[in-house]
Short mmCIF file of C-alpha atoms in Angstrom, two decimals:
data_model
loop_
_atom_site.label_atom_id
_atom_site.label_comp_id
_atom_site.label_asym_id
_atom_site.label_seq_id
_atom_site.Cartn_x
_atom_site.Cartn_y
_atom_site.Cartn_z
CA ALA A 1 -61.37 36.66 27.04
CA GLU A 2 -59.71 37.03 30.63
CA ARG A 3 -63.04 38.14 32.05
CA ALA A 4 -64.62 34.92 30.57
CA GLU A 5 -61.98 32.93 31.96
CA PHE A 6 -61.37 34.08 35.42
CA ALA A 7 -64.78 35.92 36.25
CA ASP A 8 -67.30 34.22 34.73
CA ASN A 9 -65.36 30.54 34.88
CA ALA A 10 -66.10 29.94 31.16
CA PRO A 11 -62.74 28.65 29.80
CA ALA A 12 -64.29 27.46 26.57
CA ARG A 13 -65.74 30.75 25.50
CA ALA A 14 -62.52 32.13 26.74
CA ALA A 15 -60.77 29.93 24.31
CA ASP A 16 -62.93 31.29 21.40
CA LEU A 17 -62.17 34.74 22.22
CA TYR A 18 -58.26 34.15 22.56
CA ARG A 19 -58.34 32.77 18.88
CA THR A 20 -59.89 36.42 17.96
CA ALA A 21 -57.08 37.90 19.58
CA LEU A 22 -54.35 35.85 18.03
CA GLN A 23 -55.80 36.57 14.76
CA ALA A 24 -56.04 40.36 15.34
CA ALA A 25 -52.52 40.45 16.91
CA GLN A 26 -50.02 43.00 15.12
CA SER A 27 -46.79 41.71 16.55
CA PRO A 28 -44.89 38.64 17.60
CA VAL A 29 -45.32 39.57 21.16
CA GLN A 30 -49.00 39.80 20.90
CA ALA A 31 -49.47 36.58 19.12
CA LEU A 32 -47.37 34.64 21.49
CA HIS A 33 -49.33 36.15 24.61
CA ALA A 34 -52.47 35.37 22.87
CA ARG A 35 -51.30 31.68 22.22
CA LEU A 36 -49.79 31.33 25.69
CA PHE A 37 -53.31 32.06 27.29
CA LEU A 38 -55.36 30.21 24.59
CA ALA A 39 -53.35 26.95 25.44
CA ARG A 40 -54.04 27.67 29.14
CA SER A 41 -57.89 28.04 28.57
CA LEU A 42 -57.94 25.11 26.55
CA ALA A 43 -56.36 23.20 29.46
CA GLU A 44 -58.93 24.48 31.78
CA ALA A 45 -61.61 23.59 29.25
CA GLY A 46 -60.52 19.81 29.49
CA ARG A 47 -58.98 19.72 26.01
CA PRO A 48 -55.24 18.67 27.25
CA ARG A 49 -54.27 17.64 23.48
CA ASP A 50 -55.04 21.01 22.04
CA ALA A 51 -53.58 22.68 24.70
CA THR A 52 -50.23 20.66 24.42
CA ALA A 53 -50.31 21.35 20.42
CA GLN A 54 -50.51 25.08 21.40
CA TYR A 55 -47.81 25.01 24.13
CA ARG A 56 -45.34 23.17 21.32
CA ARG A 57 -45.83 25.83 19.03
CA LEU A 58 -44.60 28.34 21.49
CA LEU A 59 -41.28 26.41 21.75
CA ALA A 60 -40.33 27.48 18.05
CA PRO A 61 -39.44 31.22 18.42
CA GLY A 62 -36.99 30.26 21.25
CA LEU A 63 -35.72 33.30 23.27
CA ASP A 64 -36.54 36.07 20.76
CA VAL A 65 -40.01 36.92 22.66
CA VAL A 66 -39.95 37.97 26.15
CA ASP A 67 -42.32 39.40 28.66
CA GLN A 68 -41.87 42.45 30.84
CA GLN A 69 -39.58 40.58 33.09
CA GLY A 70 -37.23 39.43 30.12
CA ILE A 71 -38.54 35.89 30.34
CA PRO A 72 -38.91 33.87 27.21
CA LEU A 73 -42.32 33.01 26.60
CA ALA A 74 -40.97 29.71 25.29
CA LEU A 75 -39.98 28.97 28.91
CA TYR A 76 -43.52 29.45 30.14
CA ALA A 77 -44.95 26.98 27.70
CA THR A 78 -41.95 24.45 28.66
CA SER A 79 -43.20 24.91 32.23
CA ARG A 80 -46.88 24.39 31.60
CA LEU A 81 -45.95 21.09 29.58
CA LEU A 82 -44.19 19.81 32.59
CA GLU A 83 -47.23 20.41 34.58
CA MET A 84 -49.35 18.25 32.40
CA GLY A 85 -46.72 15.41 32.39
CA VAL A 86 -45.02 16.22 28.90
CA ALA A 87 -41.37 15.86 28.57
CA ASP A 88 -39.21 15.25 25.23
CA SER A 89 -36.14 16.34 23.25
CA ALA A 90 -37.85 19.38 21.94
CA MET A 91 -38.44 20.87 25.40
CA LEU A 92 -34.78 20.03 26.28
CA ARG A 93 -33.58 21.67 23.32
CA CYS A 94 -35.45 24.70 24.05
CA LEU A 95 -33.85 24.95 27.28
CA GLN A 96 -30.35 24.30 26.02
CA GLU A 97 -30.54 26.99 23.48
CA ALA A 98 -31.42 29.49 26.51
CA THR A 99 -28.53 28.31 28.21
CA ALA A 100 -26.19 28.56 25.11
CA SER A 101 -27.17 32.05 24.31
CA ASP A 102 -24.56 34.97 24.00
CA ARG A 103 -27.08 37.27 25.58
CA TRP A 104 -26.94 38.18 29.31
CA LEU A 105 -30.06 36.41 30.82
CA PRO A 106 -31.48 38.14 33.78
CA PRO A 107 -31.79 36.31 37.14
CA PRO A 108 -35.47 35.65 36.86
CA THR A 109 -34.71 33.76 33.59
CA LEU A 110 -32.07 31.78 35.15
CA TYR A 111 -33.91 30.63 38.28
CA LEU A 112 -36.59 29.53 36.03
CA LEU A 113 -34.26 27.73 33.97
CA ARG A 114 -32.80 25.81 36.87
CA ASP A 115 -36.25 24.84 37.89
CA LEU A 116 -37.30 23.58 34.64
CA ALA A 117 -34.18 21.63 34.04
CA THR A 118 -34.35 20.01 37.46
CA ASP A 119 -37.95 18.93 36.79
CA LEU A 120 -36.97 17.76 33.42
CA VAL A 121 -34.40 15.56 35.07
CA GLU A 122 -37.00 13.58 36.72
CA SER A 123 -39.31 13.50 33.72
CA ALA A 124 -36.80 12.67 31.10
CA PRO A 125 -38.05 10.13 29.03
CA ASP A 126 -34.45 7.90 28.74
CA SER A 127 -31.15 7.90 30.39
CA VAL A 128 -29.62 9.73 27.52
CA ALA A 129 -32.22 12.94 28.19
CA GLN A 130 -31.55 12.33 31.95
CA GLY A 131 -27.73 12.89 31.68
CA ALA A 132 -28.27 15.95 29.31
CA ALA A 133 -30.59 17.52 31.63
CA ARG A 134 -28.36 17.08 34.67
CA ARG A 135 -25.75 18.74 32.71
CA LEU A 136 -28.21 21.40 31.92
CA VAL A 137 -28.56 21.97 35.52
CA GLU A 138 -24.94 22.38 36.22
CA ASP A 139 -24.32 24.81 33.31
CA VAL A 140 -27.63 26.80 34.65
CA SER A 141 -26.19 26.70 38.34
CA ARG A 142 -22.67 28.22 37.19
CA GLU A 143 -24.22 30.89 35.08
CA ILE A 144 -26.17 32.05 38.25
CA SER A 145 -23.10 31.79 40.40
CA ARG A 146 -21.49 33.99 37.80
CA THR A 147 -24.67 36.23 37.68
CA GLU A 148 -24.92 36.90 41.26
CA ARG A 149 -21.17 37.45 41.64
CA ALA A 150 -21.69 40.08 39.14
CA GLN A 151 -24.58 41.81 41.01
CA ALA A 152 -22.56 41.80 44.30
CA LEU A 153 -19.66 43.37 42.45
CA GLN A 154 -22.29 45.99 41.02
CA GLN A 155 -23.10 46.99 44.70
CA ASP A 156 -19.63 46.98 45.82
CA PHE A 157 -18.08 48.72 43.05
CA ARG A 158 -18.11 52.24 44.56
CA GLY A 159 -16.17 51.03 47.43
CA LEU A 160 -13.37 49.54 45.66
CA GLY A 161 -11.91 53.27 45.23
CA LEU A 162 -11.26 52.86 41.31
CA HIS A 163 -10.76 55.42 38.61
CA PRO A 164 -10.15 54.97 34.82
CA LEU A 165 -7.38 52.94 33.71
CA ASN A 166 -6.18 55.45 30.96
CA GLY A 167 -7.21 58.46 33.42
CA SER A 168 -5.25 60.70 35.32
CA GLY A 169 -6.38 59.79 39.05
CA PRO A 170 -4.29 60.04 42.31
CA SER A 171 -1.45 57.28 42.61
CA SER A 172 -2.43 56.27 45.72
CA ARG A 173 -5.78 54.75 44.39
CA PRO A 174 -5.39 51.49 42.49
CA GLU A 175 -6.21 51.26 39.10
CA TRP A 176 -6.96 47.50 39.49
CA ALA A 177 -8.88 45.65 42.61
CA LEU A 178 -9.66 42.24 43.81
CA HIS A 179 -13.35 41.29 44.44
CA GLY A 180 -14.70 38.16 46.07
CA SER A 181 -13.00 34.36 46.10
CA PRO A 182 -12.32 33.16 43.66
CA PRO A 183 -10.86 36.68 42.81
CA TRP A 184 -12.16 38.73 39.97
CA LEU A 185 -10.08 41.69 38.69
CA ALA A 186 -12.04 44.89 38.60
CA GLY A 187 -11.30 48.09 36.91
CA MET A 188 -12.53 51.05 34.87
CA THR A 189 -11.83 52.57 31.57
CA SER A 190 -12.68 55.59 29.70
CA PRO A 191 -13.46 55.43 25.96
CA GLY A 192 -11.57 58.86 25.63
CA ASP A 193 -14.31 60.37 23.37
CA GLY A 194 -16.46 61.85 26.22
CA GLY A 195 -18.54 58.77 26.50
CA ASP A 196 -19.97 57.11 29.64
CA THR A 197 -16.78 55.23 32.11
CA ILE A 198 -17.12 51.25 31.28
CA ALA A 199 -16.42 48.91 34.34
CA VAL A 200 -14.48 46.09 33.35
CA ALA A 201 -14.40 42.78 35.29
CA VAL A 202 -12.29 39.78 34.43
CA ARG A 203 -12.66 36.17 35.98
CA SER A 204 -9.18 35.12 36.96
CA GLY A 205 -9.93 31.52 37.65
CA PRO A 206 -9.52 30.20 34.13
CA VAL A 207 -6.28 32.20 33.52
CA LEU A 208 -4.83 31.01 36.97
CA ALA A 209 -5.89 27.45 36.20
CA SER A 210 -4.01 27.60 32.91
CA LEU A 211 -0.84 28.65 34.75
CA GLU A 212 -1.16 26.04 37.50
CA SER A 213 -1.26 23.58 34.94
CA GLY A 214 1.89 24.43 33.32
CA THR A 215 3.81 24.66 36.69
CA ALA A 216 2.20 21.17 37.53
CA SER A 217 3.99 19.61 34.30
CA SER A 218 7.39 21.29 35.39
CA ARG A 219 9.96 19.16 36.76
CA ASP A 220 11.15 21.90 39.13
CA VAL A 221 8.06 22.83 41.18
CA VAL A 222 4.33 21.90 41.58
CA GLY A 223 2.57 25.06 43.27
CA GLU A 224 -0.13 27.38 43.10
CA VAL A 225 -0.53 30.87 41.45
CA GLU A 226 -2.54 33.55 43.22
CA VAL A 227 -3.18 37.25 42.00
CA VAL A 228 -2.96 39.30 45.16
CA SER A 229 -3.10 43.06 46.31
CA GLU A 230 -0.03 44.67 45.51
CA ALA A 231 0.53 45.63 49.21
CA ARG A 232 1.35 41.84 50.16
CA PRO A 233 4.78 41.67 50.91
CA ASP A 234 5.24 37.93 49.21
CA GLY A 235 3.53 39.21 46.16
CA GLU A 236 5.46 40.26 42.92
CA PRO A 237 4.16 43.25 41.26
CA LEU A 238 2.65 42.49 37.78
CA GLY A 239 4.22 45.70 36.11
CA PRO A 240 3.11 48.99 34.99
CA GLY A 241 0.13 47.67 32.87
CA PHE A 242 -1.64 46.09 36.01
CA PRO A 243 -1.29 48.89 38.90
CA GLY A 244 -2.53 47.65 42.14
CA LEU A 245 -2.11 43.82 41.34
CA ALA A 246 0.67 41.24 42.21
CA VAL A 247 1.36 37.47 41.83
CA ARG A 248 2.07 35.17 44.55
CA PHE A 249 3.66 31.61 43.83
CA ALA A 250 3.10 29.28 46.67
CA ALA A 251 4.84 26.13 46.32
CA PRO A 252 3.52 22.98 48.67
CA ASN A 253 5.28 21.29 51.25
CA GLY A 254 7.72 24.27 52.02
CA GLU A 255 9.92 23.84 48.86
CA GLY A 256 12.66 26.59 48.79
CA ASN A 257 12.50 29.84 47.00
CA ALA A 258 14.55 28.65 44.07
CA MET A 259 11.72 26.75 43.10
CA VAL A 260 9.06 29.62 43.31
CA GLY A 261 11.89 31.85 41.21
CA THR A 262 11.69 29.16 38.58
CA VAL A 263 8.03 29.47 38.35
CA ARG A 264 7.95 33.13 38.47
CA TRP A 265 10.49 33.34 35.53
CA TRP A 266 8.35 31.02 33.45
CA PHE A 267 5.40 33.18 34.32
CA TYR A 268 6.95 36.37 33.37
CA LEU A 269 8.15 34.58 30.03
CA ALA A 270 5.07 33.40 29.07
CA GLY A 271 3.20 36.83 29.60
CA LEU A 272 6.08 38.53 27.63
CA SER A 273 5.49 36.41 24.81
CA LEU A 274 1.84 36.72 24.87
CA VAL A 275 1.95 40.56 24.90
CA ILE A 276 4.58 40.67 22.09
CA GLY A 277 2.42 38.09 20.11
CA VAL A 278 -0.64 40.04 20.61
CA THR A 279 1.01 43.41 19.66
CA LEU A 280 2.82 42.03 16.57
CA PHE A 281 -0.47 40.42 15.31
CA GLY A 282 -2.26 43.85 15.87
CA ALA A 283 0.17 45.63 14.11
CA TYR A 284 -0.09 43.48 11.16
CA LEU A 285 -3.65 43.65 11.10
CA LEU A 286 -3.61 47.14 11.23
CA TRP A 287 -0.93 47.51 8.30
CA ARG A 288 -2.66 45.23 6.42
CA ASP A 289 -5.94 47.29 6.46
CA VAL A 290 -4.34 50.48 5.73
CA ARG A 291 -2.57 48.84 2.95
CA ARG A 292 -5.79 47.64 1.31
CA GLU A 293 -7.55 51.21 1.96
CA VAL A 294 -4.45 52.97 0.48
CA GLU A 295 -4.68 50.50 -2.52
CA LEU A 296 -8.43 50.92 -2.68
CA ALA A 297 -8.51 54.76 -2.82
CA ALA A 298 -5.78 54.66 -5.41
CA THR A 299 -7.49 52.38 -7.79
CA ARG A 300 -10.79 54.23 -7.31
CA SER A 301 -9.02 57.32 -8.07
CA GLY A 302 -7.28 55.92 -11.28
CA PHE A 303 -10.42 54.34 -12.44
CA VAL A 304 -12.41 57.78 -12.13
CA SER A 305 -9.58 59.64 -13.91
CA ALA A 306 -9.40 56.94 -16.52
CA VAL A 307 -13.11 56.88 -17.29
CA SER A 308 -13.14 60.57 -17.34
CA HIS A 309 -10.27 60.81 -19.81
CA GLU A 310 -12.03 58.35 -22.16
CA LEU A 311 -15.24 60.13 -22.07
CA LYS A 312 -14.04 63.41 -22.36
CA THR A 313 -11.99 62.61 -25.78
CA PRO A 314 -14.53 61.26 -27.82
CA LEU A 315 -17.32 63.82 -26.41
CA SER A 316 -14.85 66.85 -27.67
CA ALA A 317 -14.38 65.34 -31.09
CA ILE A 318 -18.14 64.87 -31.17
CA ARG A 319 -18.53 68.31 -30.08
CA MET A 320 -16.21 69.93 -32.33
CA CYS A 321 -17.59 68.03 -35.25
CA ALA A 322 -21.17 68.94 -34.84
CA GLU A 323 -20.49 72.73 -34.17
CA THR A 324 -18.59 72.98 -37.12
CA LEU A 325 -21.60 71.12 -39.33
CA GLN A 326 -23.84 73.58 -37.20
CA MET A 327 -22.16 76.58 -38.73
CA GLY A 328 -22.42 75.41 -42.07
CA ARG A 329 -18.78 74.43 -42.73
CA PRO A 330 -17.23 72.83 -44.31
CA ALA A 331 -19.31 73.37 -47.57
CA GLN A 332 -17.68 70.18 -49.34
CA PRO A 333 -19.92 67.21 -49.49
CA SER A 334 -16.96 65.16 -49.13
CA ALA A 335 -15.72 66.98 -45.79
CA ARG A 336 -19.30 66.91 -44.41
CA THR A 337 -19.14 63.06 -44.80
CA GLU A 338 -16.14 62.67 -43.00
CA TYR A 339 -17.26 64.95 -39.88
CA LEU A 340 -20.30 62.73 -39.77
CA GLY A 341 -18.14 59.68 -39.87
CA ILE A 342 -16.18 61.19 -37.05
CA ILE A 343 -19.38 61.44 -35.01
CA VAL A 344 -20.65 57.81 -35.64
CA ASN A 345 -17.23 56.50 -34.84
CA GLU A 346 -16.75 58.49 -31.37
CA SER A 347 -20.35 57.76 -30.42
CA GLU A 348 -19.60 53.73 -31.15
CA ARG A 349 -16.56 54.40 -28.83
CA LEU A 350 -18.72 55.76 -26.13
CA THR A 351 -21.02 53.20 -26.38
CA ARG A 352 -18.64 50.38 -26.18
CA LEU A 353 -16.97 52.35 -23.11
CA LEU A 354 -20.40 52.47 -21.40
CA ASN A 355 -21.41 49.03 -22.04
CA ASN A 356 -17.88 48.07 -20.36
CA VAL A 357 -18.54 50.00 -17.32
CA LEU A 358 -22.17 48.79 -16.75
CA ASP A 359 -21.48 45.01 -17.83
CA PHE A 360 -18.50 45.27 -15.23
CA SER A 361 -21.02 46.50 -12.47
CA LYS A 362 -23.55 43.97 -13.26
CA ILE A 363 -20.75 41.31 -12.98
CA GLU A 364 -19.56 42.68 -9.53
CA GLU A 365 -23.49 42.55 -8.37
CA GLY A 366 -24.05 38.99 -9.73
CA ARG A 367 -26.75 40.09 -12.34
CA LYS A 368 -24.93 39.65 -15.48
CA THR A 369 -26.45 37.11 -17.60
CA TYR A 370 -25.88 35.74 -21.22
CA ARG A 371 -28.18 34.66 -23.84
CA ARG A 372 -26.66 31.77 -25.44
CA GLU A 373 -27.91 30.33 -28.90
CA PRO A 374 -26.35 28.25 -31.93
CA ARG A 375 -24.34 31.00 -34.07
CA ARG A 376 -21.84 31.00 -36.77
CA LEU A 377 -18.69 32.61 -34.97
CA GLY A 378 -17.52 33.76 -38.83
CA GLU A 379 -20.29 36.02 -39.11
CA ILE A 380 -19.77 37.60 -35.60
CA VAL A 381 -16.04 37.94 -36.31
CA ARG A 382 -16.94 39.67 -39.68
CA VAL A 383 -19.37 41.88 -38.08
CA SER A 384 -16.78 42.88 -35.31
CA ALA A 385 -14.05 43.77 -38.18
CA ARG A 386 -16.59 46.11 -39.79
CA ALA A 387 -17.39 47.87 -36.62
CA MET A 388 -13.72 48.53 -36.02
CA GLN A 389 -13.28 49.49 -39.72
CA TYR A 390 -13.39 53.33 -39.45
CA PRO A 391 -11.10 53.68 -36.18
CA LEU A 392 -8.60 51.22 -37.83
CA GLU A 393 -8.64 53.54 -40.99
CA GLN A 394 -8.17 56.73 -38.99
CA GLY A 395 -5.31 55.00 -37.01
CA HIS A 396 -3.77 53.82 -40.55
CA PHE A 397 -3.93 50.20 -39.43
CA THR A 398 -4.40 47.28 -41.66
CA LEU A 399 -6.48 44.49 -40.35
CA HIS A 400 -5.75 41.28 -41.65
CA LEU A 401 -8.96 38.94 -41.54
CA GLU A 402 -8.55 35.10 -41.75
CA VAL A 403 -11.98 33.28 -41.26
CA ASP A 404 -12.35 29.20 -41.49
CA GLU A 405 -15.82 29.20 -43.13
CA ASP A 406 -16.16 25.33 -42.46
CA LEU A 407 -16.51 25.89 -38.56
CA PRO A 408 -19.71 24.22 -37.24
CA PRO A 409 -22.24 26.48 -34.93
CA ALA A 410 -21.27 27.41 -31.46
CA ARG A 411 -23.72 28.12 -28.55
CA VAL A 412 -22.97 32.09 -27.84
CA ASP A 413 -24.33 35.31 -26.85
CA ALA A 414 -23.23 36.99 -29.93
CA ASP A 415 -23.37 40.42 -28.39
CA ALA A 416 -21.01 39.43 -25.72
CA ILE A 417 -18.53 37.85 -28.18
CA GLU A 418 -18.67 40.69 -30.33
CA GLN A 419 -17.94 42.90 -27.39
CA ALA A 420 -15.00 40.73 -26.37
CA ILE A 421 -13.51 40.53 -29.86
CA LEU A 422 -13.93 44.58 -30.03
CA ASN A 423 -12.04 44.71 -26.75
CA LEU A 424 -9.20 42.98 -28.03
CA LEU A 425 -8.76 44.97 -31.12
CA ALA A 426 -8.99 48.10 -29.30
CA ASN A 427 -6.18 46.81 -26.88
CA ALA A 428 -4.13 45.82 -29.98
CA MET A 429 -4.49 49.12 -31.34
CA LYS A 430 -3.42 50.88 -28.32
CA TYR A 431 -0.27 48.71 -27.80
CA SER A 432 0.78 48.29 -31.51
CA GLY A 433 3.49 50.93 -31.10
CA ASP A 434 4.96 51.95 -34.22
CA SER A 435 3.44 48.87 -36.15
CA ARG A 436 0.27 49.31 -38.22
CA ASN A 437 -0.54 45.34 -38.60
CA ILE A 438 -3.01 43.55 -36.96
CA ASP A 439 -4.20 40.11 -37.48
CA LEU A 440 -7.74 38.69 -36.69
CA ARG A 441 -8.05 35.05 -37.23
CA LEU A 442 -10.84 32.39 -36.54
CA ARG A 443 -10.22 28.77 -36.70
CA ALA A 444 -11.15 25.34 -35.09
CA VAL A 445 -8.33 23.56 -32.58
CA ASP A 446 -9.35 20.09 -31.03
CA GLY A 447 -12.83 20.55 -30.95
CA GLU A 448 -12.79 24.30 -29.83
CA ALA A 449 -13.12 27.39 -32.15
CA VAL A 450 -10.29 29.96 -31.19
CA ILE A 451 -10.39 33.63 -32.09
CA GLU A 452 -7.01 35.25 -32.27
CA VAL A 453 -6.00 39.04 -32.10
CA ALA A 454 -2.47 39.58 -32.73
CA ASP A 455 -0.45 42.49 -32.85
CA ARG A 456 3.22 43.22 -33.73
CA GLY A 457 3.80 46.10 -30.96
CA VAL A 458 5.45 46.47 -27.56
CA GLY A 459 4.53 43.21 -25.90
CA ILE A 460 4.01 42.24 -22.20
CA GLU A 461 6.47 41.24 -19.84
CA PRO A 462 6.11 37.24 -18.61
CA ALA A 463 5.55 38.65 -14.91
CA GLU A 464 2.54 40.87 -16.10
CA GLN A 465 0.65 38.51 -18.17
CA GLU A 466 -1.49 36.81 -15.61
CA ARG A 467 -2.57 40.17 -13.93
CA ILE A 468 -3.63 41.85 -17.20
CA PHE A 469 -6.93 40.25 -16.60
CA GLU A 470 -7.67 41.51 -13.15
CA ARG A 471 -9.80 44.43 -12.69
CA PHE A 472 -8.37 47.80 -13.01
CA TYR A 473 -4.79 46.33 -13.48
CA ARG A 474 -2.69 48.08 -16.04
CA VAL A 475 0.75 47.34 -17.05
CA THR A 476 2.87 50.42 -16.16
CA THR A 477 6.15 50.98 -18.36
CA PRO A 478 7.78 54.07 -19.63
CA THR A 479 6.41 53.54 -23.36
CA GLU A 480 2.89 52.75 -22.25
CA ASP A 481 2.18 55.32 -19.47
CA GLY A 482 0.32 57.74 -22.25
CA VAL A 483 -1.98 54.97 -23.25
CA PRO A 484 -5.62 55.51 -22.34
CA GLY A 485 -7.92 52.78 -20.81
CA THR A 486 -9.92 52.14 -17.66
CA GLY A 487 -8.50 48.42 -16.91
CA LEU A 488 -11.84 46.62 -17.48
CA GLY A 489 -11.62 45.36 -21.21
CA LEU A 490 -9.39 42.27 -20.62
CA THR A 491 -11.57 41.81 -17.32
CA LEU A 492 -14.77 41.59 -19.17
CA VAL A 493 -13.26 39.26 -21.80
CA ARG A 494 -12.03 36.81 -19.21
CA HIS A 495 -15.62 36.64 -17.80
CA ILE A 496 -17.24 36.21 -21.32
CA ALA A 497 -15.08 33.51 -22.06
CA HIS A 498 -15.85 31.68 -18.88
CA ALA A 499 -19.41 32.27 -19.08
CA HIS A 500 -19.24 30.16 -22.41
CA ASP A 501 -17.25 27.49 -20.80
CA GLY A 502 -14.26 28.68 -22.52
CA ARG A 503 -10.79 30.39 -21.96
CA ILE A 504 -8.66 33.52 -22.96
CA THR A 505 -4.91 33.13 -23.17
CA VAL A 506 -2.11 35.40 -23.94
CA GLU A 507 1.26 35.00 -25.83
CA SER A 508 3.70 37.48 -25.88
CA MET A 509 6.94 38.85 -25.54
CA PRO A 510 8.61 42.35 -24.83
CA GLY A 511 9.18 44.11 -28.18
CA ALA A 512 7.55 41.25 -30.34
CA GLY A 513 3.90 41.73 -29.89
CA SER A 514 1.17 39.79 -28.33
CA THR A 515 -1.41 37.41 -29.46
CA PHE A 516 -4.71 36.77 -27.44
CA SER A 517 -6.69 33.64 -28.26
CA LEU A 518 -10.37 33.38 -27.22
CA PHE A 519 -11.38 29.43 -26.89
CA ILE A 520 -14.92 28.44 -27.20
CA PRO A 521 -16.32 24.87 -27.47
CA LEU A 522 -18.27 24.07 -30.72
CA GLU A 523 -21.41 22.35 -31.17
CA GLU A 524 -19.98 19.27 -32.43
CA ALA A 525 -17.56 19.12 -29.70
CA GLU A 526 -20.30 19.51 -27.00
CA SER A 527 -22.86 16.63 -28.61
#
């Protein structure tokens, strides 16, 4: 394509070849280069409208694609559009985005930006765009000035006689130095891990301007604040944190030293307050992060321990019964049936535990879904009661079941509601203490179905009743330390309730038992 464009002077044929190159491009850089050359050949072939369209498409990627000199290809497109007499807000936005970028722009890019912004001032379509272009020229000029200062500091840095701020160099060599006017504070620091030494440069202008505005508002003195070398006799050392630097207070019109002393006191007070504030804030952030990590580690450790214990108990019972049956013992059919019942019961217990863990993982990842359809809640409650019949009998519990048969259907996920009831019944068994009576009730209240699970056990302190629904949280009391659990059951119950547009509540008093109520809207209430 370039041979056709330059050697053969055939821009139309070159445009066709550039299109082929554009289709064959395998990276954004290749594609944008091909489009830039395509637009150029279209302009040479006398097709300015097509060339303009191609140049405009180069503005979209912004600064992401650059050439070997680090200049964004979008700036080349802007330059060609201005040469063709095209100027609009899209081009101005492209230049503004380049100026507002956080990245360090190389000098050639900055010079090109300034030239384009200057051309845009003359070509802007209206006064608003002209004003924006002028401000852009000022912003780019300031950035060029800072870049040139940085380049000058880079060249002069070795002659400043600096060594790392946290190093152990000779005391006669300053650790901070002034460079240029207005002065930049230059220093060096070492990461302390064997990495490269880092040069530090701080523009003192904005800081001094803030201090001068503070002294200007003072009734005592109006003066200037200047950072100078510590060797100056009229300078006040900034302290051990800034070796080699001092501050000088210059009062206008020959005002007395008392005024300067007032400003000096104000400066020290402001600096001390800033240092203390930053230190305390940093200490607070560190303490918060450390506490969070310690709590998270303790939570993880407790969860792993609880799950391991919950898995080990039913697995041990299953293995013991299975090995006993494998050896042909016991011989009595009733005993064999009892052993098989233990295996089935413990397997169901394992299934409930694994379902809780897997469902919690899905909830944490936002992948848990429910298939809601009209169902009779009475049937679900009775199925749940049958599923818990064996463990209730083994624990010598009596389940009092009360079901309102006249309830209308509710749109629910039957498996999820059953899981919630089983978790509530399992909790009631764990925390019943010496009591062996549990109530499972289903009734209607104000257009909602209420599934209640009540025990007459140890109860819950009022301060703990809201936290028991948090993940991994378990009430710790002397009477409940030996109760197994993972701290996920009530968390899942609350999630299931909310997913069904319902809620879960608890009424409890220490020593008087607990009543958990699961509220679910009924079909009639929704209609």
